[in-house]
Coordinates of C-alpha atoms in Angstrom, one line a residue:
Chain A
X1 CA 15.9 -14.9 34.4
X2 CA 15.5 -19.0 34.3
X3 CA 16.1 -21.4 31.6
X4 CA 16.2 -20.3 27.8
X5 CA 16.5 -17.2 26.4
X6 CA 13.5 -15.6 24.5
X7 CA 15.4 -14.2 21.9
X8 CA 18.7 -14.8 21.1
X9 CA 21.3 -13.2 19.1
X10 CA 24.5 -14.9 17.6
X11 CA 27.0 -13.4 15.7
X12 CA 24.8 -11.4 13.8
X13 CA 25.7 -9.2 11.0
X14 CA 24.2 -6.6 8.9
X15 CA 26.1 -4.9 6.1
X16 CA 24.7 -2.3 3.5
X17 CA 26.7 -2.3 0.1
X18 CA 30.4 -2.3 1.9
X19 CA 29.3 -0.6 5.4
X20 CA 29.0 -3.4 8.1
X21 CA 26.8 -1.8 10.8
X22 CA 26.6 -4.7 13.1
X23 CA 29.9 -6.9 13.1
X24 CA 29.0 -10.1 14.4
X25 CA 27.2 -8.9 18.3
X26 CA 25.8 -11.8 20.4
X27 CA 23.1 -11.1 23.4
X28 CA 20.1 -12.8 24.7
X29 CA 17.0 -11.3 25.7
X30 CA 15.0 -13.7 28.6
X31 CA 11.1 -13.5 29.4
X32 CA 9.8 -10.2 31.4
X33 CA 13.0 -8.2 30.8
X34 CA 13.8 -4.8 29.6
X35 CA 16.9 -5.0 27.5
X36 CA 18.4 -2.2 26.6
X37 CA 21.0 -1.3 23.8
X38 CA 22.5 2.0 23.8
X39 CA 25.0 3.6 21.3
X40 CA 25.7 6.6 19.3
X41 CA 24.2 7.5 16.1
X42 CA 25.4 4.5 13.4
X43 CA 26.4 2.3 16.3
X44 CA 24.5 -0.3 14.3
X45 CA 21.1 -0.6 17.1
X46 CA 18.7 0.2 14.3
X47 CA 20.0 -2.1 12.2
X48 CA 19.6 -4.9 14.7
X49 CA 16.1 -4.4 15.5
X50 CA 15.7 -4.5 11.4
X51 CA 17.4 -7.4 11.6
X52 CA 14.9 -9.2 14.2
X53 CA 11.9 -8.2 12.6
X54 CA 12.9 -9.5 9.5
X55 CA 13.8 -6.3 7.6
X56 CA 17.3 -6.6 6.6
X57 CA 19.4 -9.3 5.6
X58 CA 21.6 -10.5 7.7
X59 CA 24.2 -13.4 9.1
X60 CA 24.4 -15.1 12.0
X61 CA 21.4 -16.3 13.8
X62 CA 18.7 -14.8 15.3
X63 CA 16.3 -17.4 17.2
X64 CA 12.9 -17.0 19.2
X65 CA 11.8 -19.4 21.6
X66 CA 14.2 -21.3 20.2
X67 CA 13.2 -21.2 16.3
X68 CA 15.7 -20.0 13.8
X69 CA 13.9 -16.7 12.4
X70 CA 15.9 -16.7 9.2
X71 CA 13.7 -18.7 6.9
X72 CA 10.3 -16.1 8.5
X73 CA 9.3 -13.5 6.4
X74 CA 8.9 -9.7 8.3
X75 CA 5.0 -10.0 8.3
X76 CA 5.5 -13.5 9.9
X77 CA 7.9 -12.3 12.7
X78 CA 4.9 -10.4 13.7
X79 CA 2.4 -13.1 14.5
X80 CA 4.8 -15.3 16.0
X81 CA 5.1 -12.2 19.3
X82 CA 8.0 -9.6 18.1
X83 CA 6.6 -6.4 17.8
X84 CA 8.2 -3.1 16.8
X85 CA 8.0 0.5 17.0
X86 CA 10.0 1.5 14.8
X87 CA 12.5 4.6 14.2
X88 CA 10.5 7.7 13.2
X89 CA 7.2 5.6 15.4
X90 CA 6.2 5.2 11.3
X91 CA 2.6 6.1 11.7
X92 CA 0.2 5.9 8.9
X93 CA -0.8 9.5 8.4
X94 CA -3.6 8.8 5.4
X95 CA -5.2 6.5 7.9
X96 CA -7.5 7.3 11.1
X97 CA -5.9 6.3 14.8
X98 CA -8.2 3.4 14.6
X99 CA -7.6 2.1 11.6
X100 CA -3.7 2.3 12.4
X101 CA -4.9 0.1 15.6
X102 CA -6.8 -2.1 13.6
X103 CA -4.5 -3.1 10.5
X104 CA -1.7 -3.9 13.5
X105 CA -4.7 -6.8 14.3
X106 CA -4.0 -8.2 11.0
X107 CA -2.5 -11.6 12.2
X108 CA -4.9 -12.2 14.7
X109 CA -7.6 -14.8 14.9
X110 CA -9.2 -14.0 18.1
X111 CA -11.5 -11.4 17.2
X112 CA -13.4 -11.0 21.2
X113 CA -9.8 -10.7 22.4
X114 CA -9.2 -7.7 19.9
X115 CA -12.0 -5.6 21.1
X116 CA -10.9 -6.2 25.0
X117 CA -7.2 -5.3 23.7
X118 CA -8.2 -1.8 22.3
X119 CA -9.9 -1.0 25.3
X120 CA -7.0 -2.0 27.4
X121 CA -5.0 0.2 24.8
X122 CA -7.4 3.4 25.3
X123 CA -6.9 3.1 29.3
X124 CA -3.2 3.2 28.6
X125 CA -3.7 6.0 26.3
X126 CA -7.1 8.0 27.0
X127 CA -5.6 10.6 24.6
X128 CA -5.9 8.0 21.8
X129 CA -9.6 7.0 22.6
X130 CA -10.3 11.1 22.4
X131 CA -8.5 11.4 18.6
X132 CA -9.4 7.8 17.4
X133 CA -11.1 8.9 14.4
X134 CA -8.4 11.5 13.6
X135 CA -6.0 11.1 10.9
X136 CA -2.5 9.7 12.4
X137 CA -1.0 12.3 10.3
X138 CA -2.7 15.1 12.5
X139 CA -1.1 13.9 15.9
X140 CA 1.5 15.4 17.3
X141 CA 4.9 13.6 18.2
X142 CA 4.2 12.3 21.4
X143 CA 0.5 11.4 20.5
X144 CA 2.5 9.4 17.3
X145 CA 4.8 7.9 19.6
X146 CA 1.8 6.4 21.5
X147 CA 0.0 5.3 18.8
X148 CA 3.3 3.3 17.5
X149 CA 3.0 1.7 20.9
X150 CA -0.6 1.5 20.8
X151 CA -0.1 -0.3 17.5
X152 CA 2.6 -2.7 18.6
X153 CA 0.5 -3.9 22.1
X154 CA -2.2 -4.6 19.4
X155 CA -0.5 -6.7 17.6
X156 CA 0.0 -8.6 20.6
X157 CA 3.9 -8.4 21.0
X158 CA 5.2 -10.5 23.6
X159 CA 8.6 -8.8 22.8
X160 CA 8.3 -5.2 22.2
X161 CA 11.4 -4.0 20.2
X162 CA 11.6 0.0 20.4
X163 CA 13.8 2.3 18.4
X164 CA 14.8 5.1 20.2
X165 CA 10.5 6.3 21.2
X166 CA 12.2 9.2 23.3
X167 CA 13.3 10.6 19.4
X168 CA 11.8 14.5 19.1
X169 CA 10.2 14.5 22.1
X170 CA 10.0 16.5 25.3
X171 CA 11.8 15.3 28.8
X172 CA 8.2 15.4 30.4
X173 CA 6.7 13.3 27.4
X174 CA 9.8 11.0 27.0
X175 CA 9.2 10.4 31.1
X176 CA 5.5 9.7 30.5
X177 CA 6.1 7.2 27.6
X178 CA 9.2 5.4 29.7
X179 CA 6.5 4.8 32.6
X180 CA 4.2 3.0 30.4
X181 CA 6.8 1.0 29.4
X182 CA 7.7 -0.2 32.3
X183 CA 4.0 -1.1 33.1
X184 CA 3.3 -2.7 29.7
X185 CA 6.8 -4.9 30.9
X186 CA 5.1 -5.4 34.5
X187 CA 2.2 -6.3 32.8
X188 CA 3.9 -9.1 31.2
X189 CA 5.6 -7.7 27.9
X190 CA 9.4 -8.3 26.9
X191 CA 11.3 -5.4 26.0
X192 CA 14.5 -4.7 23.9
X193 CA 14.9 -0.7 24.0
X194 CA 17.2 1.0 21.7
X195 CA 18.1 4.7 23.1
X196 CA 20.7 7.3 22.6
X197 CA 19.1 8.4 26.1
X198 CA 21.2 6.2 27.7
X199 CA 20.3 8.3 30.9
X200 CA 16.6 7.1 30.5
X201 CA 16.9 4.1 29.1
X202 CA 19.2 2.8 31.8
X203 CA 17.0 3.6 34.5
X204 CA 14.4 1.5 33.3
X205 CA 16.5 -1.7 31.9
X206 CA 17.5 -4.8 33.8
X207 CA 20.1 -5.5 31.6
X208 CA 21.5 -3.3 28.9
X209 CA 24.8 -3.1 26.4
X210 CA 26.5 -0.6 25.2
X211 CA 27.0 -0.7 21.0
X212 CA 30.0 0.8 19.7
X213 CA 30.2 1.0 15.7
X214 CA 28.5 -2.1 15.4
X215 CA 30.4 -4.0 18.1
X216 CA 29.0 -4.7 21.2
X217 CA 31.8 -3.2 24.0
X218 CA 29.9 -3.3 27.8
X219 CA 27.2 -5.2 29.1
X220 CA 26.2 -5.5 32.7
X221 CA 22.7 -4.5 35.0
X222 CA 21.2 -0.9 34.3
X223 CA 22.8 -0.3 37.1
X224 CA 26.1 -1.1 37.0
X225 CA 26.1 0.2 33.5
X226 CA 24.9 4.0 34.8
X227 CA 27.6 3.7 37.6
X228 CA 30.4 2.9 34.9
X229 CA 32.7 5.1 34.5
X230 CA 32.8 4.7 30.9
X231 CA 29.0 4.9 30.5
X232 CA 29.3 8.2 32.3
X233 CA 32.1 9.9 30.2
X234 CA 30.6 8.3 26.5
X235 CA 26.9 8.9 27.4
X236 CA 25.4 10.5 30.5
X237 CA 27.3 13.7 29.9
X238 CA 30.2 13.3 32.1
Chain B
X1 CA -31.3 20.7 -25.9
X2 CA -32.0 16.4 -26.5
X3 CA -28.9 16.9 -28.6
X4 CA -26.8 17.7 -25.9
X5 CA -28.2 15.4 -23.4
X6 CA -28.1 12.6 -26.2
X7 CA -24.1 13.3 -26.1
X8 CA -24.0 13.5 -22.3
X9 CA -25.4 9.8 -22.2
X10 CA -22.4 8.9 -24.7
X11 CA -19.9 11.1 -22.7
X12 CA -21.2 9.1 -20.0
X13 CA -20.4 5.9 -21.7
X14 CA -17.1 6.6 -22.9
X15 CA -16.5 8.5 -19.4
X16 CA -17.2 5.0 -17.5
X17 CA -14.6 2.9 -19.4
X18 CA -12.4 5.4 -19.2
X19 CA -12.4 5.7 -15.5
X20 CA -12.5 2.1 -15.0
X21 CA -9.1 1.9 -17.0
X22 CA -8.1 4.9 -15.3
X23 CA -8.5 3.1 -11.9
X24 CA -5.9 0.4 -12.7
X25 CA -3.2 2.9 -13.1
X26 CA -3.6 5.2 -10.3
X27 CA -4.1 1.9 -7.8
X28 CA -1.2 0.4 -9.1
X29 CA 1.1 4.5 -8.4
X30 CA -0.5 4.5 -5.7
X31 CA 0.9 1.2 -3.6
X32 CA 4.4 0.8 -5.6
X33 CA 4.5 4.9 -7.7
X34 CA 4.7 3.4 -10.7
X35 CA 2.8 3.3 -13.9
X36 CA 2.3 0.4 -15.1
X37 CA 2.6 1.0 -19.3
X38 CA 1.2 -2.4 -20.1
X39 CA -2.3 -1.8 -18.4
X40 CA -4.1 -0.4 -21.9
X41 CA -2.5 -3.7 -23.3
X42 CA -3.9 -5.7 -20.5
X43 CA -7.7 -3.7 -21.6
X44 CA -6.6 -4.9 -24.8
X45 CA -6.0 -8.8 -23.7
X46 CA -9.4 -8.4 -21.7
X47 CA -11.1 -7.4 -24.9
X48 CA -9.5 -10.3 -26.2
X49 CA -10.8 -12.8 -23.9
X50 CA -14.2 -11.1 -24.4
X51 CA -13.9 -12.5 -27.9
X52 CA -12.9 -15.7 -27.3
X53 CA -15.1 -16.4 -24.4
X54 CA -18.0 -15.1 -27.0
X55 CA -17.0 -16.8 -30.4
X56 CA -15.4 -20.0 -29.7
X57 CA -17.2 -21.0 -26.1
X58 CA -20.3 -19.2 -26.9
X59 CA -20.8 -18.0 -23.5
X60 CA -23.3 -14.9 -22.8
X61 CA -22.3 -11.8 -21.4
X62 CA -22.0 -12.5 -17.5
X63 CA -20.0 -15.4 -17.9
X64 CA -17.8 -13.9 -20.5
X65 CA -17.3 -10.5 -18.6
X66 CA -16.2 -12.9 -15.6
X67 CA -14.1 -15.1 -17.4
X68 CA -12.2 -11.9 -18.7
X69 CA -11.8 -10.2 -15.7
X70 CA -10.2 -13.6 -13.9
X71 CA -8.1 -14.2 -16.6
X72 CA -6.9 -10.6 -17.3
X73 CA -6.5 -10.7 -12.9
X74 CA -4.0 -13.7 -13.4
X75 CA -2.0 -11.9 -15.9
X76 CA -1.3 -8.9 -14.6
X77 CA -0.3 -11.2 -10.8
X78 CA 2.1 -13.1 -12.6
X79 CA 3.2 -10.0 -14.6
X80 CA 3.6 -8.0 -11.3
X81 CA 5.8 -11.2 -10.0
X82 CA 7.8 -12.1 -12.9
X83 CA 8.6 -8.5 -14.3
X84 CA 8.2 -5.9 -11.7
X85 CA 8.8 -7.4 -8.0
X86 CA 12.4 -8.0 -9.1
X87 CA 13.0 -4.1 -9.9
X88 CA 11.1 -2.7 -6.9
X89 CA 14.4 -1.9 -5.2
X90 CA 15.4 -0.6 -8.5
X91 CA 15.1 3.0 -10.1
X92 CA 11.6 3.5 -11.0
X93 CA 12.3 4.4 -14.4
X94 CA 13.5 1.0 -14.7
X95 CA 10.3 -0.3 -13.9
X96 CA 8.3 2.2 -16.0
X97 CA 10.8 0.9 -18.9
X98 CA 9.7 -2.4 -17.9
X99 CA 6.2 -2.0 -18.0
X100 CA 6.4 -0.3 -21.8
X101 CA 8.6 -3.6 -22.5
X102 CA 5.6 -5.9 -21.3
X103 CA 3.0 -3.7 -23.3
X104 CA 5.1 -4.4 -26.5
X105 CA 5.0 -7.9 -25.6
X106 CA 1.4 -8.3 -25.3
X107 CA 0.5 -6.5 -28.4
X108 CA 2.6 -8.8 -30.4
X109 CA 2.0 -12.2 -28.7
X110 CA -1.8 -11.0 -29.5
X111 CA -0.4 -10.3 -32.8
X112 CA 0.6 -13.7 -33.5
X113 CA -2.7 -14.7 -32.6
X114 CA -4.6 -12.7 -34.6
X115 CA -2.6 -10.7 -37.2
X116 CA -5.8 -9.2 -38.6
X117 CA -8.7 -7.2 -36.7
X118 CA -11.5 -9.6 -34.8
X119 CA -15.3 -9.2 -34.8
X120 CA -16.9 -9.5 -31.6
X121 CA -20.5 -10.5 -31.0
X122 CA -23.1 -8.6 -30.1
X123 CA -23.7 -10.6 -26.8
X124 CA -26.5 -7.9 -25.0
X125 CA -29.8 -7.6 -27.3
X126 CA -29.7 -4.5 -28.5
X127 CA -33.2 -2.6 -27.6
X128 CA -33.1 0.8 -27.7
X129 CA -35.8 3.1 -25.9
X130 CA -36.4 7.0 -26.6
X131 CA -37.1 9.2 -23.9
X132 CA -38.1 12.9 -24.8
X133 CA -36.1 12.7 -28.1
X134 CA -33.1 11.0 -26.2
X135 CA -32.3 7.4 -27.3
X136 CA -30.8 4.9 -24.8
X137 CA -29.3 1.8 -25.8
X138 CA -29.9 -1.4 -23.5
X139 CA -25.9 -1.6 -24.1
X140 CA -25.2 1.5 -23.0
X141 CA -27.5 0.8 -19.6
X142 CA -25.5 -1.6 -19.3
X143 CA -21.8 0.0 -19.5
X144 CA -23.3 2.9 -17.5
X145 CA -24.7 0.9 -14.5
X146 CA -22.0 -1.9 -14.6
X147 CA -18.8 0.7 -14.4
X148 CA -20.5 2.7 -11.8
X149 CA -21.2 -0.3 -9.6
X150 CA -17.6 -1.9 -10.0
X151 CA -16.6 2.1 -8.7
X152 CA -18.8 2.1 -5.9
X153 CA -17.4 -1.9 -4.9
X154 CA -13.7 -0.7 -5.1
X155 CA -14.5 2.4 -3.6
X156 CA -16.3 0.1 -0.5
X157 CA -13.0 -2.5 -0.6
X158 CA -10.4 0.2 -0.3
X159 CA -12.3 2.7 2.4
X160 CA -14.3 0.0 4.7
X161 CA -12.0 -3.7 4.5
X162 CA -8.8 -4.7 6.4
X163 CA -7.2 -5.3 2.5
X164 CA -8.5 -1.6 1.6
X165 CA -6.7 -0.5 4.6
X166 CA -3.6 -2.4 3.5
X167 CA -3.1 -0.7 0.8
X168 CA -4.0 3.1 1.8
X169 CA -1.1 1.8 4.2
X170 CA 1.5 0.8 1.3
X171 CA 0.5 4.2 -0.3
X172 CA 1.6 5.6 3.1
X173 CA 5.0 4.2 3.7
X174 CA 5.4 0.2 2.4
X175 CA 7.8 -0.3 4.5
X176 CA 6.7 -0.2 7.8
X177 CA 3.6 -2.1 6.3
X178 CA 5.0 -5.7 7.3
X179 CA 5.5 -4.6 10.9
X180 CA 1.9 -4.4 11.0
X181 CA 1.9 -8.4 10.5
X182 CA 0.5 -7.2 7.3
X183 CA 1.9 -9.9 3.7
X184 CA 3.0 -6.9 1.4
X185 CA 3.2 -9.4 -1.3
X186 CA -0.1 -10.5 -1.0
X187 CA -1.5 -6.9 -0.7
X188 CA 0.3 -6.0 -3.8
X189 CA -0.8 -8.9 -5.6
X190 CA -4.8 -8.4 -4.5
X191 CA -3.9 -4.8 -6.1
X192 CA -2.9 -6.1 -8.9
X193 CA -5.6 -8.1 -9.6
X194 CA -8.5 -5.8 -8.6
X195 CA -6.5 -3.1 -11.2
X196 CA -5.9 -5.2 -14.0
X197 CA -9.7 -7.1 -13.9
X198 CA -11.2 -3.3 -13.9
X199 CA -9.2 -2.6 -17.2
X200 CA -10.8 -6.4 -18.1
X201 CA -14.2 -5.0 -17.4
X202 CA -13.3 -2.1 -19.6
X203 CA -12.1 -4.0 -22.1
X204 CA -15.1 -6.3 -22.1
X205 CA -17.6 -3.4 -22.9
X206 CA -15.6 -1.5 -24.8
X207 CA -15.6 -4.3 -27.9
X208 CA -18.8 -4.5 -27.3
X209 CA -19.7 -0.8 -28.0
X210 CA -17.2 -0.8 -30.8
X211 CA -17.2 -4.7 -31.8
X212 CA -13.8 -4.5 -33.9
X213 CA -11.0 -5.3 -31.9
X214 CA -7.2 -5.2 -32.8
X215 CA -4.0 -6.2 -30.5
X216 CA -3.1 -2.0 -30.9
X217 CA -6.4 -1.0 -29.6
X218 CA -5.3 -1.0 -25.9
X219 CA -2.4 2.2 -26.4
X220 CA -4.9 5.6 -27.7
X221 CA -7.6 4.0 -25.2
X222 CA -4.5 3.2 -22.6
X223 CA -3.1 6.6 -22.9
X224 CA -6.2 8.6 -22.5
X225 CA -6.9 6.5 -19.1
X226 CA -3.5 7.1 -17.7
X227 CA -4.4 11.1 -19.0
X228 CA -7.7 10.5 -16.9
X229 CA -5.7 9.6 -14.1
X230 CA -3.2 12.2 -14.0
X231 CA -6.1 14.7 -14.3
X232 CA -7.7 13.3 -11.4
X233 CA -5.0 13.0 -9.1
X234 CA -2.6 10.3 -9.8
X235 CA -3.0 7.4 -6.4
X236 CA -6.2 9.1 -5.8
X237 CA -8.8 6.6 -6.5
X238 CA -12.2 8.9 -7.1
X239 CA -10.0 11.4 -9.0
X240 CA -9.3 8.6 -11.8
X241 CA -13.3 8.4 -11.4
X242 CA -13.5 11.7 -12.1
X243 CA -10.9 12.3 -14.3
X244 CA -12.7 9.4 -16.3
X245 CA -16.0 11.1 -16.6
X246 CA -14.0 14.4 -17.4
X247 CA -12.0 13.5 -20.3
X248 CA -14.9 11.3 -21.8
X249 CA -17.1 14.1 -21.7
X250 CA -14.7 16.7 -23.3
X251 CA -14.0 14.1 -26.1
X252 CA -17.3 13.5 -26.5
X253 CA -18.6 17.5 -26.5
X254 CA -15.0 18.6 -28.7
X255 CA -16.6 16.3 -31.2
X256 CA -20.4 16.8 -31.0
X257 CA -19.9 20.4 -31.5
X258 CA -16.6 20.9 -33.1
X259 CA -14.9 19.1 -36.4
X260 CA -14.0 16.0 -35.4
X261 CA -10.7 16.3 -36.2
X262 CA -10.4 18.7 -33.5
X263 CA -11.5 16.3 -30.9
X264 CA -8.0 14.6 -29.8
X265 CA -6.6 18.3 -30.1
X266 CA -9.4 20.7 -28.1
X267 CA -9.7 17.7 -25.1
X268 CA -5.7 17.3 -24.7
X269 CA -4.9 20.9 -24.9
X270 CA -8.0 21.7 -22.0
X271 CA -6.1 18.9 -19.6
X272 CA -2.7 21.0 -20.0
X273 CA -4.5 23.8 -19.1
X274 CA -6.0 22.1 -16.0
X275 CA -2.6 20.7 -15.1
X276 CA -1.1 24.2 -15.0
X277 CA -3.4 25.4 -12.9
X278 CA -3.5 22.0 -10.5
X279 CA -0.8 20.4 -11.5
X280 CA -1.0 17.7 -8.8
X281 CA -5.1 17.2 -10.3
X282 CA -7.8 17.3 -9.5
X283 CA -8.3 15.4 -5.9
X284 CA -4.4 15.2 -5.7
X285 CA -2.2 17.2 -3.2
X286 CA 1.3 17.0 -2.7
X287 CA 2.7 14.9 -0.3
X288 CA 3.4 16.2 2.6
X289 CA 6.9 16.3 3.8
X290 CA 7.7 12.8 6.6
X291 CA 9.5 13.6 9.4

């Protein structure tokens, strides 16, 4: 955790018609972390990665690597390193696993690169190497919720932004897709994790903060957030 | 027997330029599900340019068919821009309002134009060549063989390229699209323009084939496209093919057999039918819930 933040969030705001769902939160996210937010339903953690990536309007500022995002438009975000999976892992089902790889290369140049990249992306996932000509609409949940990670690693993310992967799945698949993130963030990645499985999410996180109804209430290590008492009572079930 | 298959080739004719017009409206539903009312106006303004490019530059047919397709492309961009990117967010049916508001437009800025109907010339020598009691047109050749290689070129783009990929996305869900690092603008534009220069090329032949053109011309022909579409599978791009083909060759068979009168009548009343029985057409299936 040295020098400048990778991405930095000040006083941001998102309101829809006269609902504020994020009023005015502040955090950092530095190089090789996982960051986590955690909150209820509506705490606002959706609307802050839509926010980042360029998908909702918003106030305050929002800068990467030290350039003010506001002025980027969504499809821009992307090539400049922020990544997301989205809410729901938004898989194209009309297209093939492949082709949902291949349109998330859209902003690259460097084609040689690209072809190591999916095979790095098939070791991950050997699953995804078996169904790559299947339609993404044929996959189940935790094969979607790969894909959508697939898709963000090949799109060459150097922040990851997540909402909530561990959605509709099983604890055994939720554990599985945890463990590859931690290794994607070993293996150099940034990640900002949102989660209502505070439990999991925790575990894995150097940092996290807790979002209340669009305010940001308790920040601290992973750690010290899943010893706090208030954590406990709020979000680990007691 | 030559009788029939002397109508087949003119179903075949009709079915092409059809289908090509059909094309621009179920590409257009299928990125943003919405049809766009001006496109028989656009065919219209292609047919326009046709006769332009022909009278007053004196340009032969490859030239002219280009020059109406690129100019018919830049209208319907800047009509996507200026009249329906601002409503996307809106109800549709105040885009679909739009769209009739643009056709109107077009017909009577035409209009102004050219208040009475226009005579285009005859820019493909006409040869025509009997085969076992069947006579083929060098004109008709050409409609024939030109539609069916713009199909198989769109049907290429949209299956096999990164932009073709694009779209299918949009149709999917646009708004995950620009996660992907994918310019939705852009990709709606491209749509755009590959639509619209289609109904160009239609337009193009079509005043050819039937060499008196008026600014009205563009809502029967219009309205039997979007029909073709709908029958076909509205978004689905073979289905407008298809749906093309179909209603041309009804039209052509209601009337080759039939009174005339009863053409409009017999073709229309078989598409209901259809539509009862698939009512999502042809190659169309409803959309499957997203979770």
């Amino acid at each position: 955790m040295n020098t400048a933040p990778l991405l930095s969030i000040r006083d941001l705001t998102v309101s829809y018609g006269n609902i504020k769902a994020v009023q005015g939160i502040s955090f950092d996210v530095y190089e090789g972390e996982i960051v986590t937010l955690i909150g209820a339903n509506g705490a606002g953690k959706s609307s802050t990665l839509r926010a980042i990536s360029g998908l909702a309007p918003y106030g305050g500022t929002i800068t990467y690597r030290g350039v003010d995002l506001r002025k980027t438009a969504a499809d821009k975000i992307v090539a400049l390193g922020i990544a997301q999976v989205p809410e729901g892992r938004g898989i194209f089902g009309n297209l093939t696993v492949q082709e949902n790889l291949k349109l998330a290369t859209w902003g690259r140049k460097d084609r040689p690169e690209v072809e190591r990249d999916y095979e790095r992306v098939f070791g991950i996932f050997p699953r995804l190497k078996e169904r790559r000509n299947q339609l993404g609409g044929t996959l189940s949940g935790g094969e979607q919720q790969m894909l959508a990670v697939a898709r963000a690693l090949m799109s060459r993310g150097k922040v990851m932004l997540l909402d909530e992967p561990s959605m509709g799945l099983s604890p055994v698949l939720v554990r599985e897709i945890f463990h590859v993130l931690t290794e994607i963030n070993q293996a150099g990645t940034t990640v900002l994790l949102v989660e209502q499985n505070a439990n999991m999410a925790l575990r894995v996180a150097s940092r996290g903060y807790v979002l209340e109804t669009g305010t940001l209430t308790l920040s601290g290590t992973g750690a010290e957030l899943l010893g706090n008492p208030r954590v406990k009572e709020a979000y680990l079930g007691g | 027997m030559t009788y029939f298959l002397q109508q087949l080739l003119n179903a075949m004719q009709l079915g092409s330029i059809y289908a090509l017009i059909a094309l621009g409206y179920t590409m257009v539903y299928g990125i943003l599900t919405m049809i766009n009312f001006a496109h028989g106006d656009l065919f219209m303004v292609g047919a326009f340019l046709c006769f332009i490019a022909a009278t007053f530059l004196k340009l032969p047919f490859v030239p002219t068919l280009l020059l109406s397709m690129a100019g018919v492309a830049l209208l319907g961009v800047a009509i996507e821009r200026v009249a329906y990117k601002p409503l996307r967010q809106a109800p549709r049916v105040s885009a679909v309002i739009t769209a009739l508001g643009v056709g109107l437009f077009l017909e009577n800025f035409t209009l102004v134009f050219s208040p009475y109907p226009q005579h285009v010339p005859a820019l493909i020598a006409n040869r025509t060549w009997t085969i076992g009691g069947v006579s083929i047109s060098s004109l008709q050749i050409i409609i024939i063989l030109l539609s069916i290689a713009l199909m198989i070129i769109l049907d290429l783009v949209v299956r096999r390229t990164m932009v073709g990929m694009a779209m299918r996305a949009i149709s999917w869900d646009k708004s995950i699209v620009p996660l992907m690092g994918v310019p939705l603008d852009l990709i709606i534009s491209i749509t755009f323009a590959i639509g619209t220069s289609l109904g160009a090329a239609a337009g193009t032949m079509y005043s050819l084939a039937f060499p008196v053109i008026d600014p009205y011309m563009g809502i029967l022909v219009g309205w039997k496209a979007f029909i073709s579409a709908v029958v076909g599978g509205i978004g689905n791009i073979r289905g407008a093919m298809i749906g093309g083909f179909i209603l041309g060759g009804v039209e052509i068979m209601v009337a080759a057999f039939m009174p005339s009168t009863y053409r409009d009548f017999v073709a229309f009343g078989l598409l209901l039918i259809l539509l009862i029985f698939r009512p999502y057409g042809i190659l169309g299936k409803p959309r499957p819930q997203k979770v």
